[in-house]
PDB file of C-alpha atoms in Angstrom:
ATOM      1  CA  MET A   1       0.246   0.033   0.179  1.00  0.00           C
ATOM      2  CA  SER A   2       1.039   3.747  -0.676  1.00  0.00           C
ATOM      3  CA  ARG A   3       1.661   5.920   1.639  1.00  0.00           C
ATOM      4  CA  ARG A   4      -1.313   7.882  -0.553  1.00  0.00           C
ATOM      5  CA  GLN A   5      -3.202   5.272   0.166  1.00  0.00           C
ATOM      6  CA  GLU A   6      -2.364   4.683   3.684  1.00  0.00           C
ATOM      7  CA  GLU A   7      -3.190   8.908   3.869  1.00  0.00           C
ATOM      8  CA  GLN A   8      -6.137   8.560   2.775  1.00  0.00           C
ATOM      9  CA  ARG A   9      -7.606   5.396   5.113  1.00  0.00           C
ATOM     10  CA  GLY A  10      -6.101   7.658   7.762  1.00  0.00           C
ATOM     11  CA  GLY A  11      -7.185  10.465   7.116  1.00  0.00           C
ATOM     12  CA  ALA A  12      -5.025  13.324   7.779  1.00  0.00           C
ATOM     13  CA  PRO A  13      -2.016  14.122   4.912  1.00  0.00           C
ATOM     14  CA  LEU A  14       1.544  13.303   5.913  1.00  0.00           C
ATOM     15  CA  MET A  15       3.074  17.036   4.920  1.00  0.00           C
ATOM     16  CA  ALA A  16       5.988  17.864   6.383  1.00  0.00           C
ATOM     17  CA  GLU A  17       5.193  20.234   9.552  1.00  0.00           C
ATOM     18  CA  GLY A  18       4.568  23.796   9.569  1.00  0.00           C
ATOM     19  CA  LYS A  19       4.197  23.662   5.319  1.00  0.00           C
ATOM     20  CA  SER A  20       1.670  24.519   3.106  1.00  0.00           C
ATOM     21  CA  ASP A  21       0.772  21.923   0.293  1.00  0.00           C
ATOM     22  CA  ALA A  22       3.180  24.887  -1.641  1.00  0.00           C
ATOM     23  CA  GLU A  23       6.463  24.671  -0.657  1.00  0.00           C
ATOM     24  CA  VAL A  24       6.688  21.409   0.114  1.00  0.00           C
ATOM     25  CA  ARG A  25       9.432  19.805  -2.866  1.00  0.00           C
ATOM     26  CA  LEU A  26       7.668  18.007  -5.279  1.00  0.00           C
ATOM     27  CA  ILE A  27      10.012  15.005  -6.543  1.00  0.00           C
ATOM     28  CA  LEU A  28       8.944  13.382 -10.111  1.00  0.00           C
ATOM     29  CA  TYR A  29      10.932   9.538 -10.426  1.00  0.00           C
ATOM     30  CA  HIS A  30       9.649   9.036 -14.926  1.00  0.00           C
ATOM     31  CA  TRP A  31      10.976   7.888 -17.708  1.00  0.00           C
ATOM     32  CA  THR A  32      10.836  10.142 -20.235  1.00  0.00           C
ATOM     33  CA  HIS A  33       9.475   8.357 -22.957  1.00  0.00           C
ATOM     34  CA  SER A  34       7.041   6.502 -20.477  1.00  0.00           C
ATOM     35  CA  PHE A  35       3.824   7.289 -22.104  1.00  0.00           C
ATOM     36  CA  SER A  36       1.634   7.772 -18.370  1.00  0.00           C
ATOM     37  CA  SER A  37       5.586   9.808 -17.480  1.00  0.00           C
ATOM     38  CA  GLN A  38       4.612  12.228 -20.506  1.00  0.00           C
ATOM     39  CA  LYS A  39       1.116  12.918 -18.768  1.00  0.00           C
ATOM     40  CA  VAL A  40       1.780  13.255 -15.599  1.00  0.00           C
ATOM     41  CA  ARG A  41       4.992  15.825 -17.124  1.00  0.00           C
ATOM     42  CA  LEU A  42       3.162  17.972 -18.776  1.00  0.00           C
ATOM     43  CA  VAL A  43      -0.024  18.285 -16.263  1.00  0.00           C
ATOM     44  CA  ILE A  44       2.656  19.722 -13.805  1.00  0.00           C
ATOM     45  CA  ALA A  45       3.899  21.975 -16.299  1.00  0.00           C
ATOM     46  CA  GLU A  46       1.195  22.584 -16.856  1.00  0.00           C
ATOM     47  CA  LYS A  47       0.163  23.485 -13.669  1.00  0.00           C
ATOM     48  CA  ALA A  48       3.288  25.874 -13.255  1.00  0.00           C
ATOM     49  CA  LEU A  49       5.063  23.501  -9.873  1.00  0.00           C
ATOM     50  CA  LYS A  50       8.172  23.437  -9.087  1.00  0.00           C
ATOM     51  CA  CYS A  51       9.509  20.063  -9.766  1.00  0.00           C
ATOM     52  CA  GLU A  52      12.424  17.156  -9.382  1.00  0.00           C
ATOM     53  CA  GLU A  53      12.288  15.103 -12.108  1.00  0.00           C
ATOM     54  CA  HIS A  54      14.251  12.328 -11.696  1.00  0.00           C
ATOM     55  CA  ASP A  55      14.820   9.295 -14.888  1.00  0.00           C
ATOM     56  CA  VAL A  56      14.357   6.175 -14.153  1.00  0.00           C
ATOM     57  CA  SER A  57      15.644   4.630 -17.599  1.00  0.00           C
ATOM     58  CA  LEU A  58      13.787   1.261 -18.547  1.00  0.00           C
ATOM     59  CA  PRO A  59      16.259   0.492 -21.195  1.00  0.00           C
ATOM     60  CA  LEU A  60      18.892   0.179 -18.496  1.00  0.00           C
ATOM     61  CA  SER A  61      16.835  -2.012 -16.026  1.00  0.00           C
ATOM     62  CA  GLU A  62      16.613   1.598 -13.432  1.00  0.00           C
ATOM     63  CA  HIS A  63      13.316   0.549 -12.186  1.00  0.00           C
ATOM     64  CA  ASN A  64      14.195  -3.131 -11.104  1.00  0.00           C
ATOM     65  CA  GLU A  65      17.145  -1.601  -8.583  1.00  0.00           C
ATOM     66  CA  PRO A  66      15.937  -1.611  -4.979  1.00  0.00           C
ATOM     67  CA  TRP A  67      16.306   1.962  -4.476  1.00  0.00           C
ATOM     68  CA  PHE A  68      13.311   3.003  -6.746  1.00  0.00           C
ATOM     69  CA  MET A  69      11.769  -0.978  -6.053  1.00  0.00           C
ATOM     70  CA  ARG A  70      11.752   0.421  -2.082  1.00  0.00           C
ATOM     71  CA  LEU A  71       8.530   3.318  -3.252  1.00  0.00           C
ATOM     72  CA  ASN A  72       7.068   1.095  -5.313  1.00  0.00           C
ATOM     73  CA  SER A  73       6.920  -2.642  -5.599  1.00  0.00           C
ATOM     74  CA  THR A  74       5.300  -2.703  -8.814  1.00  0.00           C
ATOM     75  CA  GLY A  75       8.756  -1.634 -10.856  1.00  0.00           C
ATOM     76  CA  GLU A  76       6.695   0.777 -12.614  1.00  0.00           C
ATOM     77  CA  VAL A  77       7.207   4.850 -13.205  1.00  0.00           C
ATOM     78  CA  PRO A  78       6.447   8.190 -12.499  1.00  0.00           C
ATOM     79  CA  VAL A  79       5.962   7.624  -8.716  1.00  0.00           C
ATOM     80  CA  LEU A  80       5.506  11.293  -7.431  1.00  0.00           C
ATOM     81  CA  ILE A  81       7.151  12.411  -4.402  1.00  0.00           C
ATOM     82  CA  HIS A  82       5.631  15.333  -2.093  1.00  0.00           C
ATOM     83  CA  GLY A  83       6.979  14.932   1.903  1.00  0.00           C
ATOM     84  CA  GLU A  84       6.180  12.382   3.406  1.00  0.00           C
ATOM     85  CA  ASN A  85       3.821  11.171   1.131  1.00  0.00           C
ATOM     86  CA  ILE A  86       3.937   8.697  -2.257  1.00  0.00           C
ATOM     87  CA  ILE A  87       1.733   8.291  -4.616  1.00  0.00           C
ATOM     88  CA  CYS A  88       2.295   5.995  -7.637  1.00  0.00           C
ATOM     89  CA  GLU A  89       0.547   5.795 -11.482  1.00  0.00           C
ATOM     90  CA  ALA A  90      -0.023   7.999 -13.274  1.00  0.00           C
ATOM     91  CA  THR A  91      -3.580   9.103 -12.582  1.00  0.00           C
ATOM     92  CA  GLN A  92      -3.153   8.667  -9.122  1.00  0.00           C
ATOM     93  CA  ILE A  93      -0.121  11.781  -9.066  1.00  0.00           C
ATOM     94  CA  ILE A  94      -3.026  13.450 -11.871  1.00  0.00           C
ATOM     95  CA  ASP A  95      -5.466  13.497  -9.038  1.00  0.00           C
ATOM     96  CA  TYR A  96      -3.519  14.351  -6.091  1.00  0.00           C
ATOM     97  CA  LEU A  97      -1.868  17.340  -8.407  1.00  0.00           C
ATOM     98  CA  GLU A  98      -5.247  18.151  -8.594  1.00  0.00           C
ATOM     99  CA  GLN A  99      -7.024  18.543  -5.113  1.00  0.00           C
ATOM    100  CA  THR A 100      -3.081  19.754  -3.343  1.00  0.00           C
ATOM    101  CA  PHE A 101      -2.511  22.081  -6.482  1.00  0.00           C
ATOM    102  CA  LEU A 102      -5.859  23.917  -6.266  1.00  0.00           C
ATOM    103  CA  ASP A 103      -4.814  27.356  -7.537  1.00  0.00           C
ATOM    104  CA  GLY A 104      -3.904  26.295 -10.947  1.00  0.00           C
ATOM    105  CA  GLN A 105      -6.115  23.275 -12.031  1.00  0.00           C
ATOM    106  CA  ILE A 106      -6.564  22.529 -15.742  1.00  0.00           C
ATOM    107  CA  GLY A 107      -9.590  21.132 -15.509  1.00  0.00           C
ATOM    108  CA  ASN A 108     -10.205  17.571 -15.293  1.00  0.00           C
ATOM    109  CA  THR A 109     -13.478  16.518 -17.361  1.00  0.00           C
ATOM    110  CA  GLU A 110     -14.277  13.710 -15.449  1.00  0.00           C
ATOM    111  CA  SER A 111     -15.250  15.246 -12.658  1.00  0.00           C
ATOM    112  CA  GLU A 112     -16.479  18.155 -14.545  1.00  0.00           C
ATOM    113  CA  LEU A 113     -19.033  15.873 -15.962  1.00  0.00           C
ATOM    114  CA  LYS A 114     -19.677  14.239 -12.180  1.00  0.00           C
ATOM    115  CA  LYS A 115     -20.699  17.668 -10.485  1.00  0.00           C
ATOM    116  CA  LEU A 116     -22.768  18.744 -13.423  1.00  0.00           C
ATOM    117  CA  ALA A 117     -24.539  14.913 -12.910  1.00  0.00           C
ATOM    118  CA  GLU A 118     -25.342  15.613 -10.032  1.00  0.00           C
ATOM    119  CA  GLU A 119     -26.190  19.195 -10.307  1.00  0.00           C
ATOM    120  CA  ASN A 120     -28.650  18.025 -12.774  1.00  0.00           C
ATOM    121  CA  PRO A 121     -30.557  14.982 -12.278  1.00  0.00           C
ATOM    122  CA  ASP A 122     -32.473  14.588 -15.511  1.00  0.00           C
ATOM    123  CA  LEU A 123     -29.488  15.142 -17.358  1.00  0.00           C
ATOM    124  CA  GLN A 124     -27.769  12.226 -15.324  1.00  0.00           C
ATOM    125  CA  GLU A 125     -27.593   9.794 -17.605  1.00  0.00           C
ATOM    126  CA  ALA A 126     -26.403  11.637 -20.608  1.00  0.00           C
ATOM    127  CA  TYR A 127     -24.096  13.068 -18.472  1.00  0.00           C
ATOM    128  CA  ILE A 128     -22.413   9.772 -16.878  1.00  0.00           C
ATOM    129  CA  ALA A 129     -22.474   8.154 -21.032  1.00  0.00           C
ATOM    130  CA  LYS A 130     -21.072  10.889 -21.931  1.00  0.00           C
ATOM    131  CA  GLN A 131     -17.915  10.490 -19.211  1.00  0.00           C
ATOM    132  CA  LYS A 132     -18.034   6.412 -19.980  1.00  0.00           C
ATOM    133  CA  ARG A 133     -17.183   7.556 -23.843  1.00  0.00           C
ATOM    134  CA  LEU A 134     -14.446  10.188 -23.223  1.00  0.00           C
ATOM    135  CA  LYS A 135     -12.636   7.015 -21.021  1.00  0.00           C
ATOM    136  CA  SER A 136     -12.922   4.589 -24.105  1.00  0.00           C
ATOM    137  CA  LYS A 137     -11.335   7.126 -25.967  1.00  0.00           C
ATOM    138  CA  LEU A 138      -8.766   8.955 -24.053  1.00  0.00           C
ATOM    139  CA  LEU A 139      -7.191   5.040 -23.719  1.00  0.00           C
ATOM    140  CA  ASP A 140      -3.132   4.309 -23.449  1.00  0.00           C
ATOM    141  CA  HIS A 141      -2.468   4.209 -26.958  1.00  0.00           C
ATOM    142  CA  ASP A 142       1.674   3.002 -25.107  1.00  0.00           C
ATOM    143  CA  ASN A 143       0.859  -1.063 -25.095  1.00  0.00           C
ATOM    144  CA  VAL A 144       2.137  -2.540 -27.943  1.00  0.00           C
ATOM    145  CA  LYS A 145       0.624  -6.019 -26.100  1.00  0.00           C
ATOM    146  CA  TYR A 146      -2.337  -4.158 -27.643  1.00  0.00           C
ATOM    147  CA  LEU A 147      -1.806  -3.659 -30.700  1.00  0.00           C
ATOM    148  CA  LYS A 148      -4.164  -5.405 -33.401  1.00  0.00           C
ATOM    149  CA  LYS A 149      -6.901  -3.548 -31.129  1.00  0.00           C
ATOM    150  CA  ILE A 150      -5.936  -0.719 -30.706  1.00  0.00           C
ATOM    151  CA  LEU A 151      -5.416  -0.216 -34.945  1.00  0.00           C
ATOM    152  CA  ASP A 152      -8.689  -1.527 -35.159  1.00  0.00           C
ATOM    153  CA  GLU A 153      -9.866   1.120 -32.979  1.00  0.00           C
ATOM    154  CA  LEU A 154      -7.880   3.987 -33.963  1.00  0.00           C
ATOM    155  CA  GLU A 155      -9.426   5.150 -37.046  1.00  0.00           C
ATOM    156  CA  LYS A 156     -13.083   5.008 -34.691  1.00  0.00           C
ATOM    157  CA  VAL A 157     -11.265   7.044 -31.785  1.00  0.00           C
ATOM    158  CA  LEU A 158     -10.181   9.611 -34.362  1.00  0.00           C
ATOM    159  CA  ASP A 159     -13.000  10.177 -35.879  1.00  0.00           C
ATOM    160  CA  GLN A 160     -15.005  10.740 -32.603  1.00  0.00           C
ATOM    161  CA  VAL A 161     -12.380  13.230 -31.548  1.00  0.00           C
ATOM    162  CA  GLU A 162     -12.883  14.783 -34.897  1.00  0.00           C
ATOM    163  CA  THR A 163     -16.276  14.762 -34.820  1.00  0.00           C
ATOM    164  CA  GLU A 164     -16.265  16.655 -31.588  1.00  0.00           C
ATOM    165  CA  LEU A 165     -13.168  19.217 -32.354  1.00  0.00           C
ATOM    166  CA  GLN A 166     -15.309  20.461 -35.402  1.00  0.00           C
ATOM    167  CA  ARG A 167     -18.448  20.793 -33.291  1.00  0.00           C
ATOM    168  CA  ARG A 168     -16.840  22.887 -31.291  1.00  0.00           C
ATOM    169  CA  ASN A 169     -15.536  25.168 -33.908  1.00  0.00           C
ATOM    170  CA  GLU A 170     -19.541  25.242 -34.680  1.00  0.00           C
ATOM    171  CA  GLU A 171     -20.269  26.611 -30.555  1.00  0.00           C
ATOM    172  CA  THR A 172     -17.222  29.122 -31.479  1.00  0.00           C
ATOM    173  CA  PRO A 173     -17.776  30.431 -35.055  1.00  0.00           C
ATOM    174  CA  GLU A 174     -15.926  34.082 -33.684  1.00  0.00           C
ATOM    175  CA  GLU A 175     -12.968  34.768 -35.140  1.00  0.00           C
ATOM    176  CA  GLY A 176      -9.396  33.939 -33.599  1.00  0.00           C
ATOM    177  CA  ARG A 177     -11.946  31.774 -30.799  1.00  0.00           C
ATOM    178  CA  GLN A 178      -9.859  27.918 -31.125  1.00  0.00           C
ATOM    179  CA  PRO A 179     -11.438  26.092 -28.764  1.00  0.00           C
ATOM    180  CA  TRP A 180     -10.144  22.606 -26.449  1.00  0.00           C
ATOM    181  CA  LEU A 181     -10.961  19.624 -27.121  1.00  0.00           C
ATOM    182  CA  CYS A 182     -13.883  19.804 -24.122  1.00  0.00           C
ATOM    183  CA  GLY A 183     -13.774  23.512 -23.993  1.00  0.00           C
ATOM    184  CA  GLU A 184     -11.785  26.962 -23.808  1.00  0.00           C
ATOM    185  CA  SER A 185      -9.642  25.610 -21.059  1.00  0.00           C
ATOM    186  CA  PHE A 186      -6.792  22.793 -22.263  1.00  0.00           C
ATOM    187  CA  THR A 187      -8.016  20.019 -19.635  1.00  0.00           C
ATOM    188  CA  LEU A 188      -6.758  16.483 -18.599  1.00  0.00           C
ATOM    189  CA  ALA A 189      -8.454  16.126 -21.624  1.00  0.00           C
ATOM    190  CA  ASP A 190      -6.442  18.108 -24.077  1.00  0.00           C
ATOM    191  CA  VAL A 191      -3.095  16.403 -22.457  1.00  0.00           C
ATOM    192  CA  SER A 192      -3.953  12.395 -23.177  1.00  0.00           C
ATOM    193  CA  LEU A 193      -5.228  13.969 -26.297  1.00  0.00           C
ATOM    194  CA  ALA A 194      -2.093  16.110 -26.768  1.00  0.00           C
ATOM    195  CA  VAL A 195       0.312  13.376 -25.323  1.00  0.00           C
ATOM    196  CA  THR A 196      -1.039  10.657 -28.024  1.00  0.00           C
ATOM    197  CA  LEU A 197      -1.287  13.271 -31.034  1.00  0.00           C
ATOM    198  CA  HIS A 198       2.426  13.148 -30.177  1.00  0.00           C
ATOM    199  CA  ARG A 199       3.612   9.874 -29.391  1.00  0.00           C
ATOM    200  CA  LEU A 200       1.240   8.752 -33.340  1.00  0.00           C
ATOM    201  CA  LYS A 201       3.655  11.257 -34.848  1.00  0.00           C
ATOM    202  CA  PHE A 202       6.895   9.951 -33.681  1.00  0.00           C
ATOM    203  CA  LEU A 203       5.969   6.183 -34.145  1.00  0.00           C
ATOM    204  CA  GLY A 204       5.307   7.453 -38.143  1.00  0.00           C
ATOM    205  CA  PHE A 205       0.889   7.806 -37.851  1.00  0.00           C
ATOM    206  CA  ALA A 206       1.018  11.078 -38.718  1.00  0.00           C
ATOM    207  CA  ARG A 207       0.613  10.540 -42.453  1.00  0.00           C
ATOM    208  CA  ARG A 208      -1.794   8.263 -42.209  1.00  0.00           C
ATOM    209  CA  ASN A 209      -4.410   9.702 -39.410  1.00  0.00           C
ATOM    210  CA  TRP A 210      -4.457  13.314 -40.773  1.00  0.00           C
ATOM    211  CA  GLY A 211      -3.208  16.009 -42.983  1.00  0.00           C
ATOM    212  CA  ASN A 212      -3.562  16.619 -46.718  1.00  0.00           C
ATOM    213  CA  GLY A 213      -7.137  16.927 -46.030  1.00  0.00           C
ATOM    214  CA  LYS A 214      -7.770  14.199 -43.691  1.00  0.00           C
ATOM    215  CA  ARG A 215      -9.116  15.152 -40.764  1.00  0.00           C
ATOM    216  CA  PRO A 216      -8.417  18.678 -41.364  1.00  0.00           C
ATOM    217  CA  ASN A 217      -9.280  19.717 -37.293  1.00  0.00           C
ATOM    218  CA  LEU A 218      -7.186  17.405 -35.365  1.00  0.00           C
ATOM    219  CA  GLU A 219      -4.084  18.503 -37.716  1.00  0.00           C
ATOM    220  CA  THR A 220      -5.251  22.371 -36.696  1.00  0.00           C
ATOM    221  CA  TYR A 221      -5.682  21.143 -32.692  1.00  0.00           C
ATOM    222  CA  TYR A 222      -2.161  18.744 -32.761  1.00  0.00           C
ATOM    223  CA  GLU A 223      -0.761  22.174 -34.995  1.00  0.00           C
ATOM    224  CA  ARG A 224      -2.494  24.240 -31.300  1.00  0.00           C
ATOM    225  CA  VAL A 225      -0.814  21.833 -29.610  1.00  0.00           C
ATOM    226  CA  LEU A 226       2.790  22.592 -30.945  1.00  0.00           C
ATOM    227  CA  LYS A 227       2.659  26.208 -29.831  1.00  0.00           C
ATOM    228  CA  ARG A 228       1.911  25.704 -26.339  1.00  0.00           C
ATOM    229  CA  LYS A 229       5.607  27.031 -24.591  1.00  0.00           C
ATOM    230  CA  THR A 230       4.556  23.898 -21.629  1.00  0.00           C
ATOM    231  CA  PHE A 231       4.524  20.577 -24.564  1.00  0.00           C
ATOM    232  CA  ASN A 232       7.607  22.158 -25.948  1.00  0.00           C
ATOM    233  CA  LYS A 233       9.131  22.338 -22.214  1.00  0.00           C
ATOM    234  CA  VAL A 234       8.229  18.539 -21.533  1.00  0.00           C
ATOM    235  CA  LEU A 235       8.157  16.791 -25.005  1.00  0.00           C
ATOM    236  CA  GLY A 236       9.668  19.011 -27.424  1.00  0.00           C
ATOM    237  CA  HIS A 237       9.167  18.355 -31.398  1.00  0.00           C
ATOM    238  CA  VAL A 238       9.008  14.596 -32.760  1.00  0.00           C
ATOM    239  CA  ASN A 239      13.215  14.408 -33.716  1.00  0.00           C
ATOM    240  CA  ASN A 240      14.770  14.483 -30.978  1.00  0.00           C
ATOM    241  CA  ILE A 241      12.867  11.970 -28.855  1.00  0.00           C
ATOM    242  CA  LEU A 242      15.627   9.199 -30.692  1.00  0.00           C
ATOM    243  CA  ILE A 243      18.172  11.786 -28.894  1.00  0.00           C
ATOM    244  CA  SER A 244      16.941  11.813 -25.950  1.00  0.00           C
ATOM    245  CA  ALA A 245      16.584   8.615 -26.146  1.00  0.00           C
ATOM    246  CA  VAL A 246      19.741   7.279 -26.931  1.00  0.00           C
ATOM    247  CA  LEU A 247      21.795  10.037 -25.417  1.00  0.00           C
ATOM    248  CA  PRO A 248      21.852  10.127 -22.106  1.00  0.00           C
ATOM    249  CA  THR A 249      21.403   6.039 -21.674  1.00  0.00           C
ATOM    250  CA  ALA A 250      24.631   5.854 -23.388  1.00  0.00           C
ATOM    251  CA  PHE A 251      27.057   7.991 -21.863  1.00  0.00           C
ATOM    252  CA  ARG A 252      25.118   7.101 -18.430  1.00  0.00           C
ATOM    253  CA  VAL A 253      26.130   3.025 -19.897  1.00  0.00           C
ATOM    254  CA  ALA A 254      29.616   3.828 -20.459  1.00  0.00           C
ATOM    255  CA  LYS A 255      30.141   6.154 -17.141  1.00  0.00           C
ATOM    256  CA  LYS A 256      28.959   2.572 -15.542  1.00  0.00           C
ATOM    257  CA  ARG A 257      30.841  -0.396 -18.252  1.00  0.00           C
ATOM    258  CA  ALA A 258      32.810   1.655 -20.473  1.00  0.00           C
ATOM    259  CA  PRO A 259      36.326   0.073 -20.029  1.00  0.00           C
ATOM    260  CA  LYS A 260      39.369   2.316 -20.029  1.00  0.00           C
ATOM    261  CA  VAL A 261      41.324   1.396 -23.267  1.00  0.00           C
ATOM    262  CA  LEU A 262      38.523   2.025 -26.080  1.00  0.00           C
ATOM    263  CA  GLY A 263      37.488   5.392 -23.478  1.00  0.00           C
ATOM    264  CA  THR A 264      33.946   6.548 -23.047  1.00  0.00           C
ATOM    265  CA  THR A 265      33.487   9.002 -26.133  1.00  0.00           C
ATOM    266  CA  LEU A 266      34.292   5.644 -28.512  1.00  0.00           C
ATOM    267  CA  VAL A 267      31.386   3.865 -26.764  1.00  0.00           C
ATOM    268  CA  VAL A 268      29.212   7.028 -26.165  1.00  0.00           C
ATOM    269  CA  GLY A 269      29.519   6.548 -30.383  1.00  0.00           C
ATOM    270  CA  LEU A 270      29.494   2.748 -30.841  1.00  0.00           C
ATOM    271  CA  LEU A 271      26.117   3.038 -28.636  1.00  0.00           C
ATOM    272  CA  ALA A 272      24.216   5.665 -30.029  1.00  0.00           C
ATOM    273  CA  GLY A 273      25.522   4.574 -33.659  1.00  0.00           C
ATOM    274  CA  MET A 274      23.817   0.419 -32.119  1.00  0.00           C
ATOM    275  CA  GLY A 275      21.132   2.882 -30.771  1.00  0.00           C
ATOM    276  CA  TYR A 276      20.445   4.496 -33.923  1.00  0.00           C
ATOM    277  CA  PHE A 277      19.642   1.006 -35.116  1.00  0.00           C
ATOM    278  CA  ALA A 278      17.414   0.026 -33.391  1.00  0.00           C
ATOM    279  CA  PHE A 279      14.978   1.829 -32.973  1.00  0.00           C
ATOM    280  CA  MET A 280      15.501   1.742 -37.076  1.00  0.00           C
ATOM    281  CA  LEU A 281      14.800  -1.460 -36.693  1.00  0.00           C
ATOM    282  CA  PHE A 282      12.130  -0.832 -33.958  1.00  0.00           C
ATOM    283  CA  ARG A 283       9.995   0.648 -36.293  1.00  0.00           C
ATOM    284  CA  LYS A 284      10.261  -0.855 -39.282  1.00  0.00           C
ATOM    285  CA  ARG A 285       9.489  -4.074 -37.530  1.00  0.00           C
ATOM    286  CA  LEU A 286       6.901  -1.863 -36.416  1.00  0.00           C
ATOM    287  CA  GLY A 287       5.665  -1.007 -39.964  1.00  0.00           C
ATOM    288  CA  SER A 288       5.711  -4.673 -41.294  1.00  0.00           C
ATOM    289  CA  MET A 289       3.531  -5.617 -39.069  1.00  0.00           C
ATOM    290  CA  ILE A 290       1.089  -3.267 -38.878  1.00  0.00           C
ATOM    291  CA  LEU A 291       0.502  -4.493 -43.089  1.00  0.00           C
ATOM    292  CA  ALA A 292       0.439  -7.613 -41.616  1.00  0.00           C
ATOM    293  CA  LEU A 293      -2.269  -6.503 -39.335  1.00  0.00           C
ATOM    294  CA  ARG A 294      -4.523  -5.126 -41.870  1.00  0.00           C
ATOM    295  CA  PRO A 295      -7.196  -7.246 -43.694  1.00  0.00           C
ATOM    296  CA  ARG A 296      -6.471  -8.200 -47.042  1.00  0.00           C
ATOM    297  CA  PRO A 297      -8.813  -7.459 -49.896  1.00  0.00           C
ATOM    298  CA  ASN A 298     -10.919 -10.615 -51.385  1.00  0.00           C
ATOM    299  CA  TYR A 299     -11.276 -10.487 -55.352  1.00  0.00           C
ATOM    300  CA  PHE A 300     -13.113 -14.026 -55.891  1.00  0.00           C
TER     301      PHE A 300
END
């Protein structure tokens, strides 16, 4: 049981004595390219919170080391430490941040829908149905195990998002007013969608899913996301993902294990080259998997 769960059972938060929530240091253990970690980091940036970040390299299996397993027995990132509180799992971390730091709330669509349902009993079923639809739309597309299922559903999901964005544009026809997924404010729904689109771009799915006249509202939405300072701070340009994925790991491997005869520089160069080759091979194999999963036309 996490200390966050203990806090919920015991009632009072475990906070440093004499300090407010804002004064207690936030520490986040994450992996830069983890989908869940990216969502948490984007929420922290949107809320303008000061946070000390530590990269836990999954390729180096740092998430399985004893010091990290003592923080989270499941060995999964991200993990947030706030005073005496240790919060694991992205959804719980985001909920904790929203409940603890009220000044910088970015809007939890699910919570808002629940509140509206309570205030309007006659529309309760409609709000609950919409809440369920939002949950089903914003899936975690980071699990390759369910690749076929995700690819089968992806087109339908993005069509629904395109329709929702078009509806928002029609609701606010004034020039210069471009709404986000759930209205004028950038909400947690936008965090999930923005990170998902960026992951699809990184994997080479962008041309397949938007652009060249296909889903123009989604294309415009993603372009607006890229212009947000917080998004650039956390995720940056998609072309920089490979560099930030390979080089830090390469330097850490070189520092830990590099033979002195070869020299750190040579080893880093070799590792970076191997990492790039492995990445290109992965993308090629992923593309082959996608082609294999496509239904073949029946000519007979």
